[in-house]
Amino acid sequence: MPTVQLPILHWNDVYRVRPQKLPGSNDTIDCTQFAALLDDIREQWPEREDGKREGLVLFSGDVFSPSVESSVTRGSHMVPVMNKLAPDVSLLGNHDFDFGYPHLCKLMEDTQFPWLLSNIIDTTKSTVPEHVQEFQILERQGVRIGVIGLIEKEWIGTISSWPAEFEYRDAADVGLALSKKLRDPNGEYRCDLVIALTHARVPNDLTLAKSLFALTPSAQKNHDIANEHGVDLILGGHDHLYFVGRGVDAWENYDLNDKPLGAEKDEGDVIVIKSGTDFRDLSEFTVELEDTPDGSVRRKVISRITGKHHEIAPAMRKCEDLQKTLDGLLQSVGSALKAPLCKLEVQLDVRSQLIRTQEVASSNWFADILRHTYDDALCMKGVKNGADGVFICAGMLRGDSTYGPGYLTLGDVLEILPFEDPLVVIEVDGKTLWDTLEASLSTWPAQEGRFPVIAGFRVSWDSRRPPGQRVLGVWVQEEDASGSDSGTATPVRIDGAAVERVKGGKMYYIVTREYMAQGHDGFEPLIGSKEIIDDEAGQITSTVVRKYLLGAQFVNRLAEANESREHLDEDTHAVINRARHARQREQLHSHSSRALENWKRAASLVTHRLRSTRHYRDHIHITNKEHMSSVDCFDGAQARRAGQDEDSGSGEDEDDDDEEGGEDEGKNGDATKKSLLVVHPIVDGRLKDEARPELSRVLSK
């Protein structure tokens, strides 16, 4: 029986473009070496009349975030990288939504290949969302191939920016329906082969493969799939591991007997391939296809599959074209680091000698922001009020210096928050919280990085007591905003219920750092805590702070303009109106009969206040729902065109500005600075050392 050989390249989950050290080595690799390898392999394939090659290049999601660079560019720097790699088809992953779907649409528009999201429906249109496709039809080696993209339901609940109108459809049901549509002999597409790109965990990929009969050649001997609808193979992402189901015929540089955690259902019966992470891994493989009897549902089936796991090595050549493009991109990133993000009314002190030994205003400010990182996502999971608190450590804050008074720049934020491990949400009981606090305070007065940084709780402790016995009490903090109007007034934080040191009692949702959740640096009590938002769904700290300050600037700009305009999200009008109301209230104080005194009081209300929960939620939420380019210090549109001819896209710049809100005078000079958030971090007594009460003086309201 005649056969056809179809070569395929696949990768997934890539983030960093700068050189990265290999584990256990000082040697580095980078994405330019990955690009060169991909090009070298692709160029060996026969060329088609349309200029394409007789093979498939496929990507399974997660590229625009997270990384330190994406904290600056909001993913725009990855567009020219992906355009150079030139996949035939890509699937969206969870982190591609990190900066909101409106911004993701701009990123997708500027890529030169299609994006899939087959099992998500925009309920306002009853179709897949705008800018993505339900499937893609390709022809290679005379074979008609349908490529579909399926995601798991689990990670949707971790995305704070997930659009309310996007509805999940069961992946197996959609895969089956699309198989019927794409393979229909009397239909428009008449596909010989259907490939599913997925962004899901290994167990879900294996289950899906079994449901859709993506069977290995050996398994087909016991179960003829010629007349079974489904897919022929699954190429997955999301797990940052390299995995090939052990039923393939041969795989170079990979132990097919290796069974990573989650692959217990791999019985050698299904074809599932997951291709590592971060430009370190590339899958090259060939599927051999043979015809089925006339009239079969599947015109061809896979009769043999062999492949190779490529690992990028330091000695590999680089793609000079991509390196040149990256040099320009990273230079523009460097220039953006000088841009101001907010105005500090007081000095922001992150010197180790302070933040590692006592409650400090700077630590409080960062913790207050981070507490609301995942409020929208937690709400979708049924956690109505968001996270109960934050528990990070002073070692997470670097810089060992002071900033301001004056403008805090983007570079300052990245210097203070350099770490790339993500924020996660864990569920802990009262005993775990107490034990973690004791561990965190146990090394005082040594300037250890484990010293606690908290939000949402008040802790009373005594440095005079022996380690392990220093915590005197822990209380949930609540906002008493009585007398406030629409949540815009200064809240008063009061003690709520005490946190009892009881195992298995009331549970608390805590935002923390993945590094801490794994038990590093003395945080063993957190080991084994249930993860509500895990590391592969989490965002990095600098990105969250950047989004919050960007959202605040956007709101301030529109509140001051006092003009009516349409917004993408219905909640935006309410956010802007709350900000205008706050401004009007402050202006009333400044125009009263005691003008000077009340002006000072108004200034105090603006800068010295504790920000309300609604304030933080509003400004983080809005960056996920609206275009931010009018206040973004980084020119994303220009970055997305990097590597193209100067002539191309000159008209696109104007369109981009119109759709994203316009590149106006607000990006430069006084207009930008006028709309920046004014910040005055304070010590409020949330981490009070009873032996040194003067260090936790609560600011009078």
XYZ file of C-alpha atoms in Angstrom:
701
model
C 0.000 0.000 0.000
C 1.498 3.377 -1.000
C 2.454 5.695 1.839
C 3.159 9.411 2.232
C 5.712 10.878 4.615
C 4.787 14.176 6.272
C 7.508 16.053 8.239
C 6.427 18.213 11.190
C 8.177 20.641 13.543
C 6.547 21.547 16.854
C 7.228 23.687 19.916
C 5.301 25.389 22.735
C 5.546 27.684 25.777
C 8.385 30.077 24.951
C 9.070 33.251 26.920
C 12.639 34.554 27.146
C 14.569 36.079 24.260
C 17.699 37.042 26.183
C 20.486 34.479 26.688
C 19.591 31.996 29.418
C 21.844 29.713 31.424
C 21.440 26.000 31.027
C 20.604 24.129 34.254
C 23.764 23.398 36.230
C 25.989 25.322 33.845
C 27.270 28.802 33.102
C 26.834 28.211 29.372
C 23.990 30.064 27.703
C 21.615 29.539 24.819
C 19.080 31.871 23.221
C 16.162 32.005 20.829
C 18.357 32.951 17.848
C 19.908 29.466 18.010
C 16.445 27.941 18.165
C 15.469 29.972 15.084
C 18.575 28.883 13.174
C 17.908 25.208 13.930
C 14.273 25.497 12.891
C 15.261 27.216 9.634
C 17.950 24.626 8.881
C 15.481 21.768 9.239
C 12.666 23.481 7.349
C 14.932 24.396 4.430
C 15.678 20.711 3.856
C 12.048 20.104 2.952
C 11.020 20.305 -0.724
C 9.796 23.735 -1.784
C 6.233 24.194 -2.982
C 5.045 26.413 -5.809
C 3.517 28.820 -3.285
C 6.899 29.319 -1.623
C 6.020 27.175 1.384
C 7.799 23.954 2.266
C 6.378 20.441 2.127
C 6.034 20.087 5.875
C 4.237 21.616 8.850
C 5.525 24.016 11.509
C 3.139 24.162 14.472
C 3.053 26.030 17.797
C 0.891 25.158 20.828
C 0.615 28.416 22.751
C 2.139 30.752 25.373
C 4.515 33.294 23.864
C 3.536 36.872 24.770
C 4.045 36.538 28.549
C 5.516 36.172 31.140
C 9.045 37.588 31.083
C 10.851 40.684 32.296
C 10.742 42.023 28.738
C 6.986 41.483 28.490
C 6.573 43.562 31.657
C 7.847 46.421 29.497
C 6.473 45.572 26.055
C 3.232 43.787 27.011
C 4.233 41.051 24.584
C 4.868 43.224 21.519
C 8.545 42.239 21.304
C 7.549 38.617 20.656
C 5.629 39.437 17.475
C 8.720 39.862 15.236
C 10.291 36.811 16.880
C 7.301 34.649 16.003
C 7.079 36.144 12.526
C 10.668 35.059 11.961
C 9.935 31.542 13.207
C 6.883 31.554 10.902
C 4.682 28.729 12.161
C 2.003 27.604 9.747
C -0.573 27.609 12.553
C -0.548 28.588 16.235
C -2.847 28.033 19.199
C -3.440 30.540 21.983
C -2.279 29.611 25.487
C -3.311 30.931 28.884
C -0.454 33.436 29.242
C -1.267 34.991 25.890
C -4.254 36.559 27.689
C -2.114 38.154 30.437
C -2.561 41.693 29.119
C -6.210 41.314 28.181
C -7.957 40.202 25.014
C -8.135 43.672 23.376
C -4.347 43.916 23.490
C -3.950 40.283 22.459
C -5.976 41.078 19.346
C -3.413 43.736 18.386
C -0.603 41.239 18.882
C -2.349 38.633 16.731
C -3.167 41.171 14.024
C 0.516 41.935 13.566
C 1.607 38.314 13.304
C 1.790 36.773 9.851
C 0.141 33.431 10.554
C -3.273 32.247 11.821
C -4.255 31.640 15.448
C -6.730 28.981 16.583
C -9.194 28.708 19.467
C -11.644 26.058 18.325
C -13.574 25.298 21.504
C -14.269 28.835 22.705
C -17.416 30.620 21.534
C -18.109 34.344 21.698
C -21.714 34.207 22.873
C -22.465 37.629 21.400
C -21.751 36.255 17.917
C -22.162 32.474 18.316
C -18.791 31.982 16.623
C -15.210 31.675 17.746
C -13.871 35.045 18.973
C -12.688 37.766 16.653
C -9.109 37.415 15.346
C -8.950 33.644 15.894
C -10.031 30.810 13.635
C -11.940 27.633 14.312
C -9.590 25.567 12.143
C -7.034 25.908 9.375
C -6.776 23.841 6.192
C -3.341 23.165 4.717
C -2.044 20.952 1.950
C 1.362 19.300 2.232
C 2.784 16.370 0.252
C -0.557 16.126 -1.537
C -2.353 15.571 1.783
C -5.205 17.813 2.914
C -4.714 18.542 6.605
C -7.120 20.148 9.038
C -5.535 21.721 12.103
C -7.738 22.514 15.106
C -6.910 24.116 18.469
C -8.360 22.849 21.750
C -7.786 24.132 25.282
C -8.669 22.678 28.674
C -11.271 24.249 30.912
C -9.091 24.289 34.028
C -6.842 27.202 33.133
C -9.651 29.497 32.047
C -10.479 30.012 35.715
C -6.962 31.327 36.346
C -7.219 34.207 33.864
C -8.371 37.462 35.414
C -8.733 38.987 31.962
C -10.958 36.224 30.544
C -13.813 37.921 28.633
C -17.215 37.264 30.175
C -18.733 36.563 26.765
C -16.273 33.740 25.986
C -17.854 30.348 26.618
C -15.956 27.072 26.872
C -17.098 24.050 24.869
C -16.003 20.529 25.737
C -12.787 19.749 23.866
C -13.759 16.175 22.979
C -17.184 17.244 21.700
C -15.679 20.002 19.558
C -12.949 17.699 18.272
C -15.557 15.159 17.221
C -17.769 17.784 15.563
C -14.856 19.290 13.649
C -13.728 15.854 12.506
C -17.168 15.331 10.973
C -17.061 18.750 9.362
C -13.530 18.566 8.022
C -13.613 14.939 6.825
C -17.052 15.107 5.172
C -16.544 13.609 1.672
C -19.311 15.827 0.326
C -18.241 18.901 2.243
C -15.998 21.839 1.465
C -12.809 20.619 3.149
C -12.462 16.828 2.574
C -9.452 16.503 4.874
C -7.253 13.410 4.855
C -5.791 14.139 8.287
C -6.830 16.144 11.374
C -4.228 17.392 13.869
C -5.175 18.879 17.233
C -2.996 21.525 18.826
C -3.767 21.663 22.543
C -2.882 23.755 25.571
C -3.626 21.416 28.450
C -2.057 19.255 31.131
C -0.628 15.839 30.254
C -3.503 13.872 31.866
C -6.081 15.901 29.945
C -4.181 15.453 26.685
C -4.025 11.700 27.189
C -7.728 11.529 28.029
C -8.594 13.659 25.006
C -6.415 11.522 22.737
C -8.245 8.385 23.864
C -11.655 10.050 23.408
C -10.779 11.162 19.884
C -8.991 7.937 18.878
C -5.577 9.485 18.229
C -4.215 5.956 18.300
C -0.682 4.767 17.690
C -0.004 2.378 14.797
C 0.349 -0.522 17.255
C -2.954 0.318 18.974
C -4.697 0.483 15.591
C -4.013 -3.230 15.149
C -6.465 -3.912 17.956
C -8.858 -1.059 17.217
C -9.436 -0.082 13.597
C -10.000 3.691 13.536
C -10.597 4.063 9.800
C -14.299 4.624 10.475
C -13.958 6.486 13.770
C -14.267 10.242 13.846
C -11.648 12.077 15.882
C -8.120 13.413 15.443
C -4.970 11.673 14.277
C -2.471 13.132 16.742
C -2.241 15.676 19.547
C 0.534 18.255 19.822
C 0.313 19.843 23.242
C 1.538 22.758 25.296
C 1.025 24.182 28.807
C 3.158 21.640 30.682
C 6.743 22.860 30.608
C 8.125 19.407 29.979
C 9.203 17.288 27.065
C 6.947 14.287 26.607
C 6.277 11.766 23.870
C 3.730 9.006 24.322
C 5.560 5.701 24.394
C 3.589 4.148 21.541
C 5.588 5.904 18.804
C 7.939 3.761 16.726
C 11.195 5.543 17.612
C 12.329 8.840 19.124
C 15.942 9.985 19.145
C 17.311 11.712 22.273
C 14.310 10.745 24.409
C 13.641 7.781 26.679
C 10.223 6.450 25.713
C 10.063 4.554 28.996
C 10.179 7.829 30.920
C 6.814 8.468 32.563
C 6.570 11.960 34.058
C 4.045 12.815 36.726
C 0.608 12.949 35.122
C 1.409 10.448 32.380
C 0.131 7.406 34.262
C -2.592 6.913 31.629
C -0.011 6.542 28.872
C -0.404 2.912 27.830
C 1.366 3.287 24.517
C -1.964 3.579 22.752
C -2.205 7.273 21.812
C -0.050 9.842 20.022
C 0.613 12.814 22.289
C 3.700 15.007 21.905
C 4.659 17.960 24.123
C 7.788 19.866 23.175
C 9.404 21.335 26.278
C 9.694 25.061 26.901
C 11.490 28.362 26.485
C 13.364 27.847 23.201
C 15.278 24.945 24.753
C 13.445 22.135 22.943
C 12.164 21.425 19.435
C 10.372 18.334 18.144
C 11.155 17.118 14.639
C 9.180 14.099 13.506
C 7.729 12.354 10.485
C 4.360 10.666 10.241
C 3.959 8.000 7.617
C 0.433 7.924 6.225
C -1.288 5.090 4.440
C -4.600 5.059 2.621
C -7.680 3.425 4.094
C -10.334 1.544 2.102
C -12.577 3.677 -0.090
C -15.529 5.136 1.782
C -13.758 5.203 5.156
C -14.272 8.138 7.523
C -10.515 8.670 7.709
C -8.954 8.689 4.268
C -5.525 8.121 5.741
C -4.174 6.831 9.044
C -0.753 7.056 10.632
C 1.126 3.819 10.014
C 4.463 4.888 11.488
C 5.835 7.829 13.486
C 9.472 8.548 14.268
C 11.080 11.674 15.626
C 13.854 13.477 17.405
C 14.081 15.683 20.485
C 16.363 18.592 19.613
C 17.942 20.373 22.571
C 19.490 23.774 21.931
C 23.205 23.765 22.776
C 25.645 26.669 23.332
C 27.743 25.771 20.286
C 24.842 25.947 17.836
C 24.871 28.726 15.267
C 22.676 31.793 15.633
C 20.188 33.343 13.248
C 21.865 36.660 12.456
C 18.696 38.264 11.075
C 16.789 37.584 14.274
C 19.747 38.705 16.378
C 19.773 42.034 14.552
C 16.040 42.452 15.125
C 16.407 41.575 18.804
C 19.255 44.031 19.274
C 16.967 46.827 18.118
C 14.047 45.591 20.198
C 16.066 45.300 23.384
C 17.498 48.753 22.793
C 13.963 50.156 22.668
C 13.156 48.232 25.851
C 16.160 49.869 27.485
C 14.989 53.320 26.431
C 11.542 52.704 27.904
C 13.059 51.940 31.298
C 13.604 55.668 31.839
C 9.875 56.412 31.629
C 8.066 57.453 34.850
C 5.268 55.178 36.084
C 4.100 57.090 39.152
C 5.018 60.023 41.384
C 6.326 59.313 44.875
C 5.435 61.924 47.467
C 7.884 60.321 49.882
C 11.010 58.253 49.617
C 10.502 54.604 48.681
C 13.015 52.788 50.862
C 13.964 49.210 49.964
C 17.298 49.059 51.758
C 17.890 45.561 53.090
C 18.747 46.783 56.583
C 15.167 48.066 56.906
C 12.901 45.839 54.842
C 14.452 42.671 56.304
C 13.998 43.704 59.933
C 10.762 45.719 60.266
C 7.519 46.813 58.675
C 8.332 49.297 55.912
C 6.043 51.490 53.809
C 7.502 50.266 50.521
C 6.826 46.629 51.411
C 3.251 47.478 52.384
C 2.630 49.265 49.098
C 3.818 46.418 46.905
C 1.893 43.869 48.976
C -1.324 45.906 48.708
C -1.023 45.888 44.914
C -0.229 42.190 44.639
C -3.163 41.143 46.798
C -5.552 41.898 43.943
C -3.575 40.230 41.142
C -6.070 37.420 40.638
C -9.318 38.814 42.040
C -11.223 38.332 38.774
C -9.884 34.805 38.316
C -10.709 33.843 41.896
C -14.215 35.219 41.458
C -14.686 32.844 38.509
C -13.621 30.036 40.830
C -16.290 31.038 43.352
C -14.005 33.015 45.680
C -16.219 36.089 45.763
C -13.974 38.537 47.615
C -10.663 37.608 46.024
C -7.543 36.702 47.973
C -7.634 37.073 51.748
C -4.101 38.338 51.834
C -0.523 38.413 50.611
C 2.439 36.639 52.163
C 5.717 37.315 50.405
C 9.153 38.039 51.820
C 11.525 40.993 51.920
C 14.086 39.099 49.851
C 11.704 39.461 46.942
C 12.324 43.229 46.958
C 15.743 44.148 45.592
C 17.520 47.380 44.715
C 18.875 47.867 48.255
C 18.450 51.597 47.798
C 16.019 54.492 48.056
C 13.868 55.946 45.281
C 12.325 59.393 45.222
C 10.702 61.556 46.293
C 9.899 62.145 42.664
C 9.207 59.862 39.755
C 9.476 56.087 40.004
C 10.524 54.770 36.597
C 9.851 51.518 34.816
C 13.519 50.662 35.258
C 13.204 51.256 38.999
C 10.304 48.806 39.222
C 12.255 46.128 37.350
C 15.278 46.747 39.561
C 13.197 46.340 42.720
C 11.228 43.356 41.352
C 13.688 41.383 39.180
C 12.492 37.832 39.785
C 10.718 35.867 37.066
C 9.075 33.150 39.134
C 5.328 33.784 39.153
C 2.882 34.741 41.838
C 0.593 31.895 42.864
C -2.468 31.561 45.086
C -2.480 28.867 47.743
C -5.071 27.752 50.271
C -3.821 27.470 53.855
C -5.338 26.942 57.273
C -4.666 29.072 60.341
C -1.942 26.783 61.664
C -0.015 26.945 58.402
C -0.258 30.730 58.379
C 0.992 30.973 61.975
C 3.791 28.457 61.375
C 4.903 30.317 58.258
C 4.977 33.609 60.137
C 7.056 32.026 62.892
C 9.493 30.656 60.307
C 9.643 34.039 58.617
C 10.379 35.876 61.881
C 12.666 33.241 63.373
C 15.973 34.628 62.092
C 15.405 38.220 63.249
C 17.546 40.337 63.821
C 19.636 38.806 61.033
C 18.898 40.579 57.765
C 17.465 37.493 56.108
C 15.296 37.625 53.021
C 12.579 35.554 54.692
C 11.302 38.505 56.784
C 7.547 38.782 56.077
C 5.810 41.224 53.767
C 2.043 41.001 54.176
C -1.313 42.462 53.212
C -4.841 41.600 54.298
C -3.786 40.657 57.819
C -2.510 42.360 60.952
C 0.194 40.562 62.879
C 1.343 41.318 66.401
C 4.750 39.866 67.239
C 7.481 40.320 69.831
C 11.128 40.272 68.815
C 12.153 39.743 72.456
C 10.656 36.270 72.513
C 12.572 33.177 71.356
C 12.258 32.009 67.724
C 9.152 29.919 67.184
C 7.227 31.815 69.875
C 7.254 35.339 68.500
C 3.797 35.623 66.947
C 1.270 36.955 69.472
C -1.788 37.233 67.263
C -3.036 37.355 63.677
C -6.226 39.068 62.508
C -7.916 39.394 59.148
C -8.073 43.074 58.226
C -11.335 44.518 56.987
C -12.218 47.857 55.438
C -14.574 50.150 57.300
C -15.477 52.567 54.545
C -18.538 53.970 56.288
C -19.204 57.432 55.038
C -17.449 56.738 51.766
C -19.094 57.401 48.464
C -18.920 54.655 45.838
C -15.763 53.286 47.374
C -13.682 56.341 46.580
C -13.081 57.608 50.109
C -10.174 56.606 52.283
C -10.916 53.278 53.984
C -10.175 52.639 57.631
C -8.725 49.190 58.207
C -9.967 47.425 61.298
C -9.347 44.035 62.830
C -11.788 41.390 61.764
C -11.822 37.791 62.902
C -8.755 36.393 64.605
C -6.830 33.739 62.693
C -6.812 30.721 64.986
C -3.768 28.465 65.075
C -5.878 25.457 64.174
C -5.089 22.753 61.662
C -7.873 22.125 59.182
C -10.062 24.980 60.383
C -10.969 28.055 58.374
C -9.043 28.261 55.106
C -7.453 31.391 53.647
C -6.528 32.238 50.063
C -3.026 33.701 50.002
C -1.062 35.303 47.158
C 2.579 34.311 47.447
C 5.651 33.648 45.383
C 6.112 30.237 43.756
C 9.593 30.045 45.286
C 8.079 30.338 48.771
C 5.194 27.962 48.056
C 7.783 25.312 47.207
C 9.248 25.678 50.695
C 12.506 27.422 49.831
C 14.342 29.805 52.181
C 12.781 28.389 55.318
C 9.152 28.346 54.181
C 8.697 24.596 54.719
C 5.240 25.066 56.326
C 3.866 26.010 52.894
C 4.951 22.769 51.230
C 1.954 20.777 50.051
C -0.511 23.664 50.221
C -3.296 23.397 47.685
C -2.658 25.638 44.688
C -5.654 27.590 43.435
C -3.612 29.523 40.846
C -0.450 27.561 40.039
C 2.926 28.583 38.661
C 2.086 27.861 35.033
C -0.942 30.155 35.265
C 0.751 32.832 37.351
C 2.062 36.256 36.392
C 5.374 37.738 37.470
C 5.446 40.501 40.055
C 6.829 43.296 37.894
C 4.087 42.700 35.328
C 1.356 43.057 37.952
C 2.786 46.318 39.323
C 3.232 47.653 35.792
C -0.385 46.821 34.907
C -1.696 48.502 38.053
C 0.218 51.744 37.437
C -0.668 51.726 33.740
C -4.347 51.294 34.587
C -4.184 54.117 37.131
C -2.635 56.441 34.567
C -5.284 55.503 31.999
C -8.091 56.227 34.485
C -6.528 59.515 35.590
C -6.138 60.645 31.985
C -9.784 60.048 31.138
C -11.100 61.342 34.462
C -9.276 64.611 33.959
C -10.370 64.946 30.325
C -14.010 64.869 31.469
C -15.168 63.857 28.026
C -17.563 61.173 26.891
C -16.148 58.357 24.787
C -16.981 54.754 24.038
C -15.125 52.000 25.839
C -14.644 48.317 25.142
C -15.880 47.225 28.573
C -19.117 48.293 30.240
C -17.420 48.596 33.647
C -14.993 51.250 32.408
C -17.536 54.081 32.609
C -18.139 53.334 36.290
C -14.397 53.263 37.009
C -13.875 56.631 35.302
C -16.873 58.139 37.085
C -15.554 57.023 40.467
C -12.245 58.698 39.714
C -14.007 61.911 38.646
C -16.095 61.883 41.796
C -12.950 61.616 43.917
C -11.397 64.555 42.067
C -14.509 66.664 42.523
C -14.586 65.937 46.233
C -10.959 67.016 46.575
C -11.641 70.202 44.599
C -14.508 71.083 46.953
C -12.075 71.023 49.850
C -9.609 73.257 48.026
C -12.243 75.916 47.178
C -13.830 76.297 50.581
C -13.527 79.390 52.780
C -10.478 77.954 54.482
C -8.796 77.464 51.167
C -5.199 76.951 52.213
C -5.917 74.645 55.131
C -8.373 72.597 53.147
C -6.037 72.435 50.185
C -3.500 70.780 52.446
C -6.193 68.441 53.701
C -7.179 67.567 50.135
C -3.583 66.795 49.282
C -3.441 64.570 52.339
C -6.526 62.713 51.200
C -4.912 62.042 47.853
C -1.466 60.983 48.950
C -1.537 59.744 52.522
C -4.580 57.560 52.275
C -4.728 53.845 52.308
C -6.043 52.834 48.915
C -9.307 50.929 48.914
C -9.777 47.407 47.625
C -11.903 48.824 44.834
C -9.090 51.184 43.821
C -6.640 48.326 43.246
C -9.210 46.109 41.568
C -10.345 48.871 39.232
C -6.891 49.710 37.971
C -5.689 46.153 37.501
C -8.985 45.105 35.911
C -9.104 47.962 33.413
C -5.763 47.062 31.819
C -7.277 43.710 30.860
C -10.319 45.271 29.232
C -9.172 48.429 27.417
C -6.392 49.465 25.043
C -3.591 51.139 27.001
C -1.427 52.458 24.150
C -2.441 56.080 24.767
C -0.590 55.993 28.097
C 1.950 53.229 27.473
C 5.546 54.453 27.590
C 6.600 51.635 25.240
C 5.742 51.938 21.542
C 4.305 48.490 20.987
C 3.151 49.181 17.433
C 6.681 50.030 16.345
C 8.122 47.009 18.144
C 5.666 44.678 16.439
C 6.905 45.893 13.049
C 10.566 45.273 13.875
C 12.376 43.278 11.241
C 10.034 44.350 8.454
C 10.969 46.643 5.601
C 10.686 50.291 6.593
C 8.129 50.854 3.843
C 5.808 48.109 5.022
C 3.248 48.899 7.640
C 3.592 52.668 7.582
C -0.138 52.923 7.097
C -0.765 50.312 9.775
C 0.717 52.625 12.380
C -2.109 55.089 11.885
C -4.724 52.355 12.090
C -3.108 50.980 15.211
C -3.198 54.370 16.881
C -6.850 54.868 16.043
C -7.890 51.482 17.374
C -5.788 51.600 20.522
C -6.787 55.066 21.574
C -4.295 57.233 19.782
C -0.674 58.212 20.235
C -1.258 61.707 21.552
C 0.783 64.278 23.386
C 0.080 62.386 26.589
C 2.963 60.026 25.904
C 5.459 62.774 26.380
C 6.326 65.485 28.854
C 3.919 67.243 31.182
C 0.753 65.569 29.902
C 2.093 62.150 30.855
C 3.365 63.248 34.254
C 0.094 64.982 35.069
C -1.851 61.735 34.718
C 0.543 59.597 36.772
C -0.690 58.116 40.022
C 0.510 60.011 43.108
C 1.738 57.579 45.728
C 2.540 57.980 49.413
C 3.236 54.553 50.939
C 2.844 54.354 54.708
C 3.531 52.158 57.696
C 0.092 51.273 59.079
C 0.881 48.828 61.874
C 0.021 45.638 60.014
C 3.248 43.970 61.227
C 3.719 45.409 64.692
C 6.700 44.435 66.800
C 5.461 44.991 70.361
C 9.073 45.368 71.482
C 9.494 48.348 69.148
C 6.057 49.991 68.887
C 7.516 53.230 67.546
C 8.347 51.434 64.261
C 4.696 50.637 63.550
C 3.058 53.935 64.342
C -0.326 53.945 62.641
C -0.873 57.055 60.545
C -3.775 59.063 61.928
C -6.704 59.192 59.584
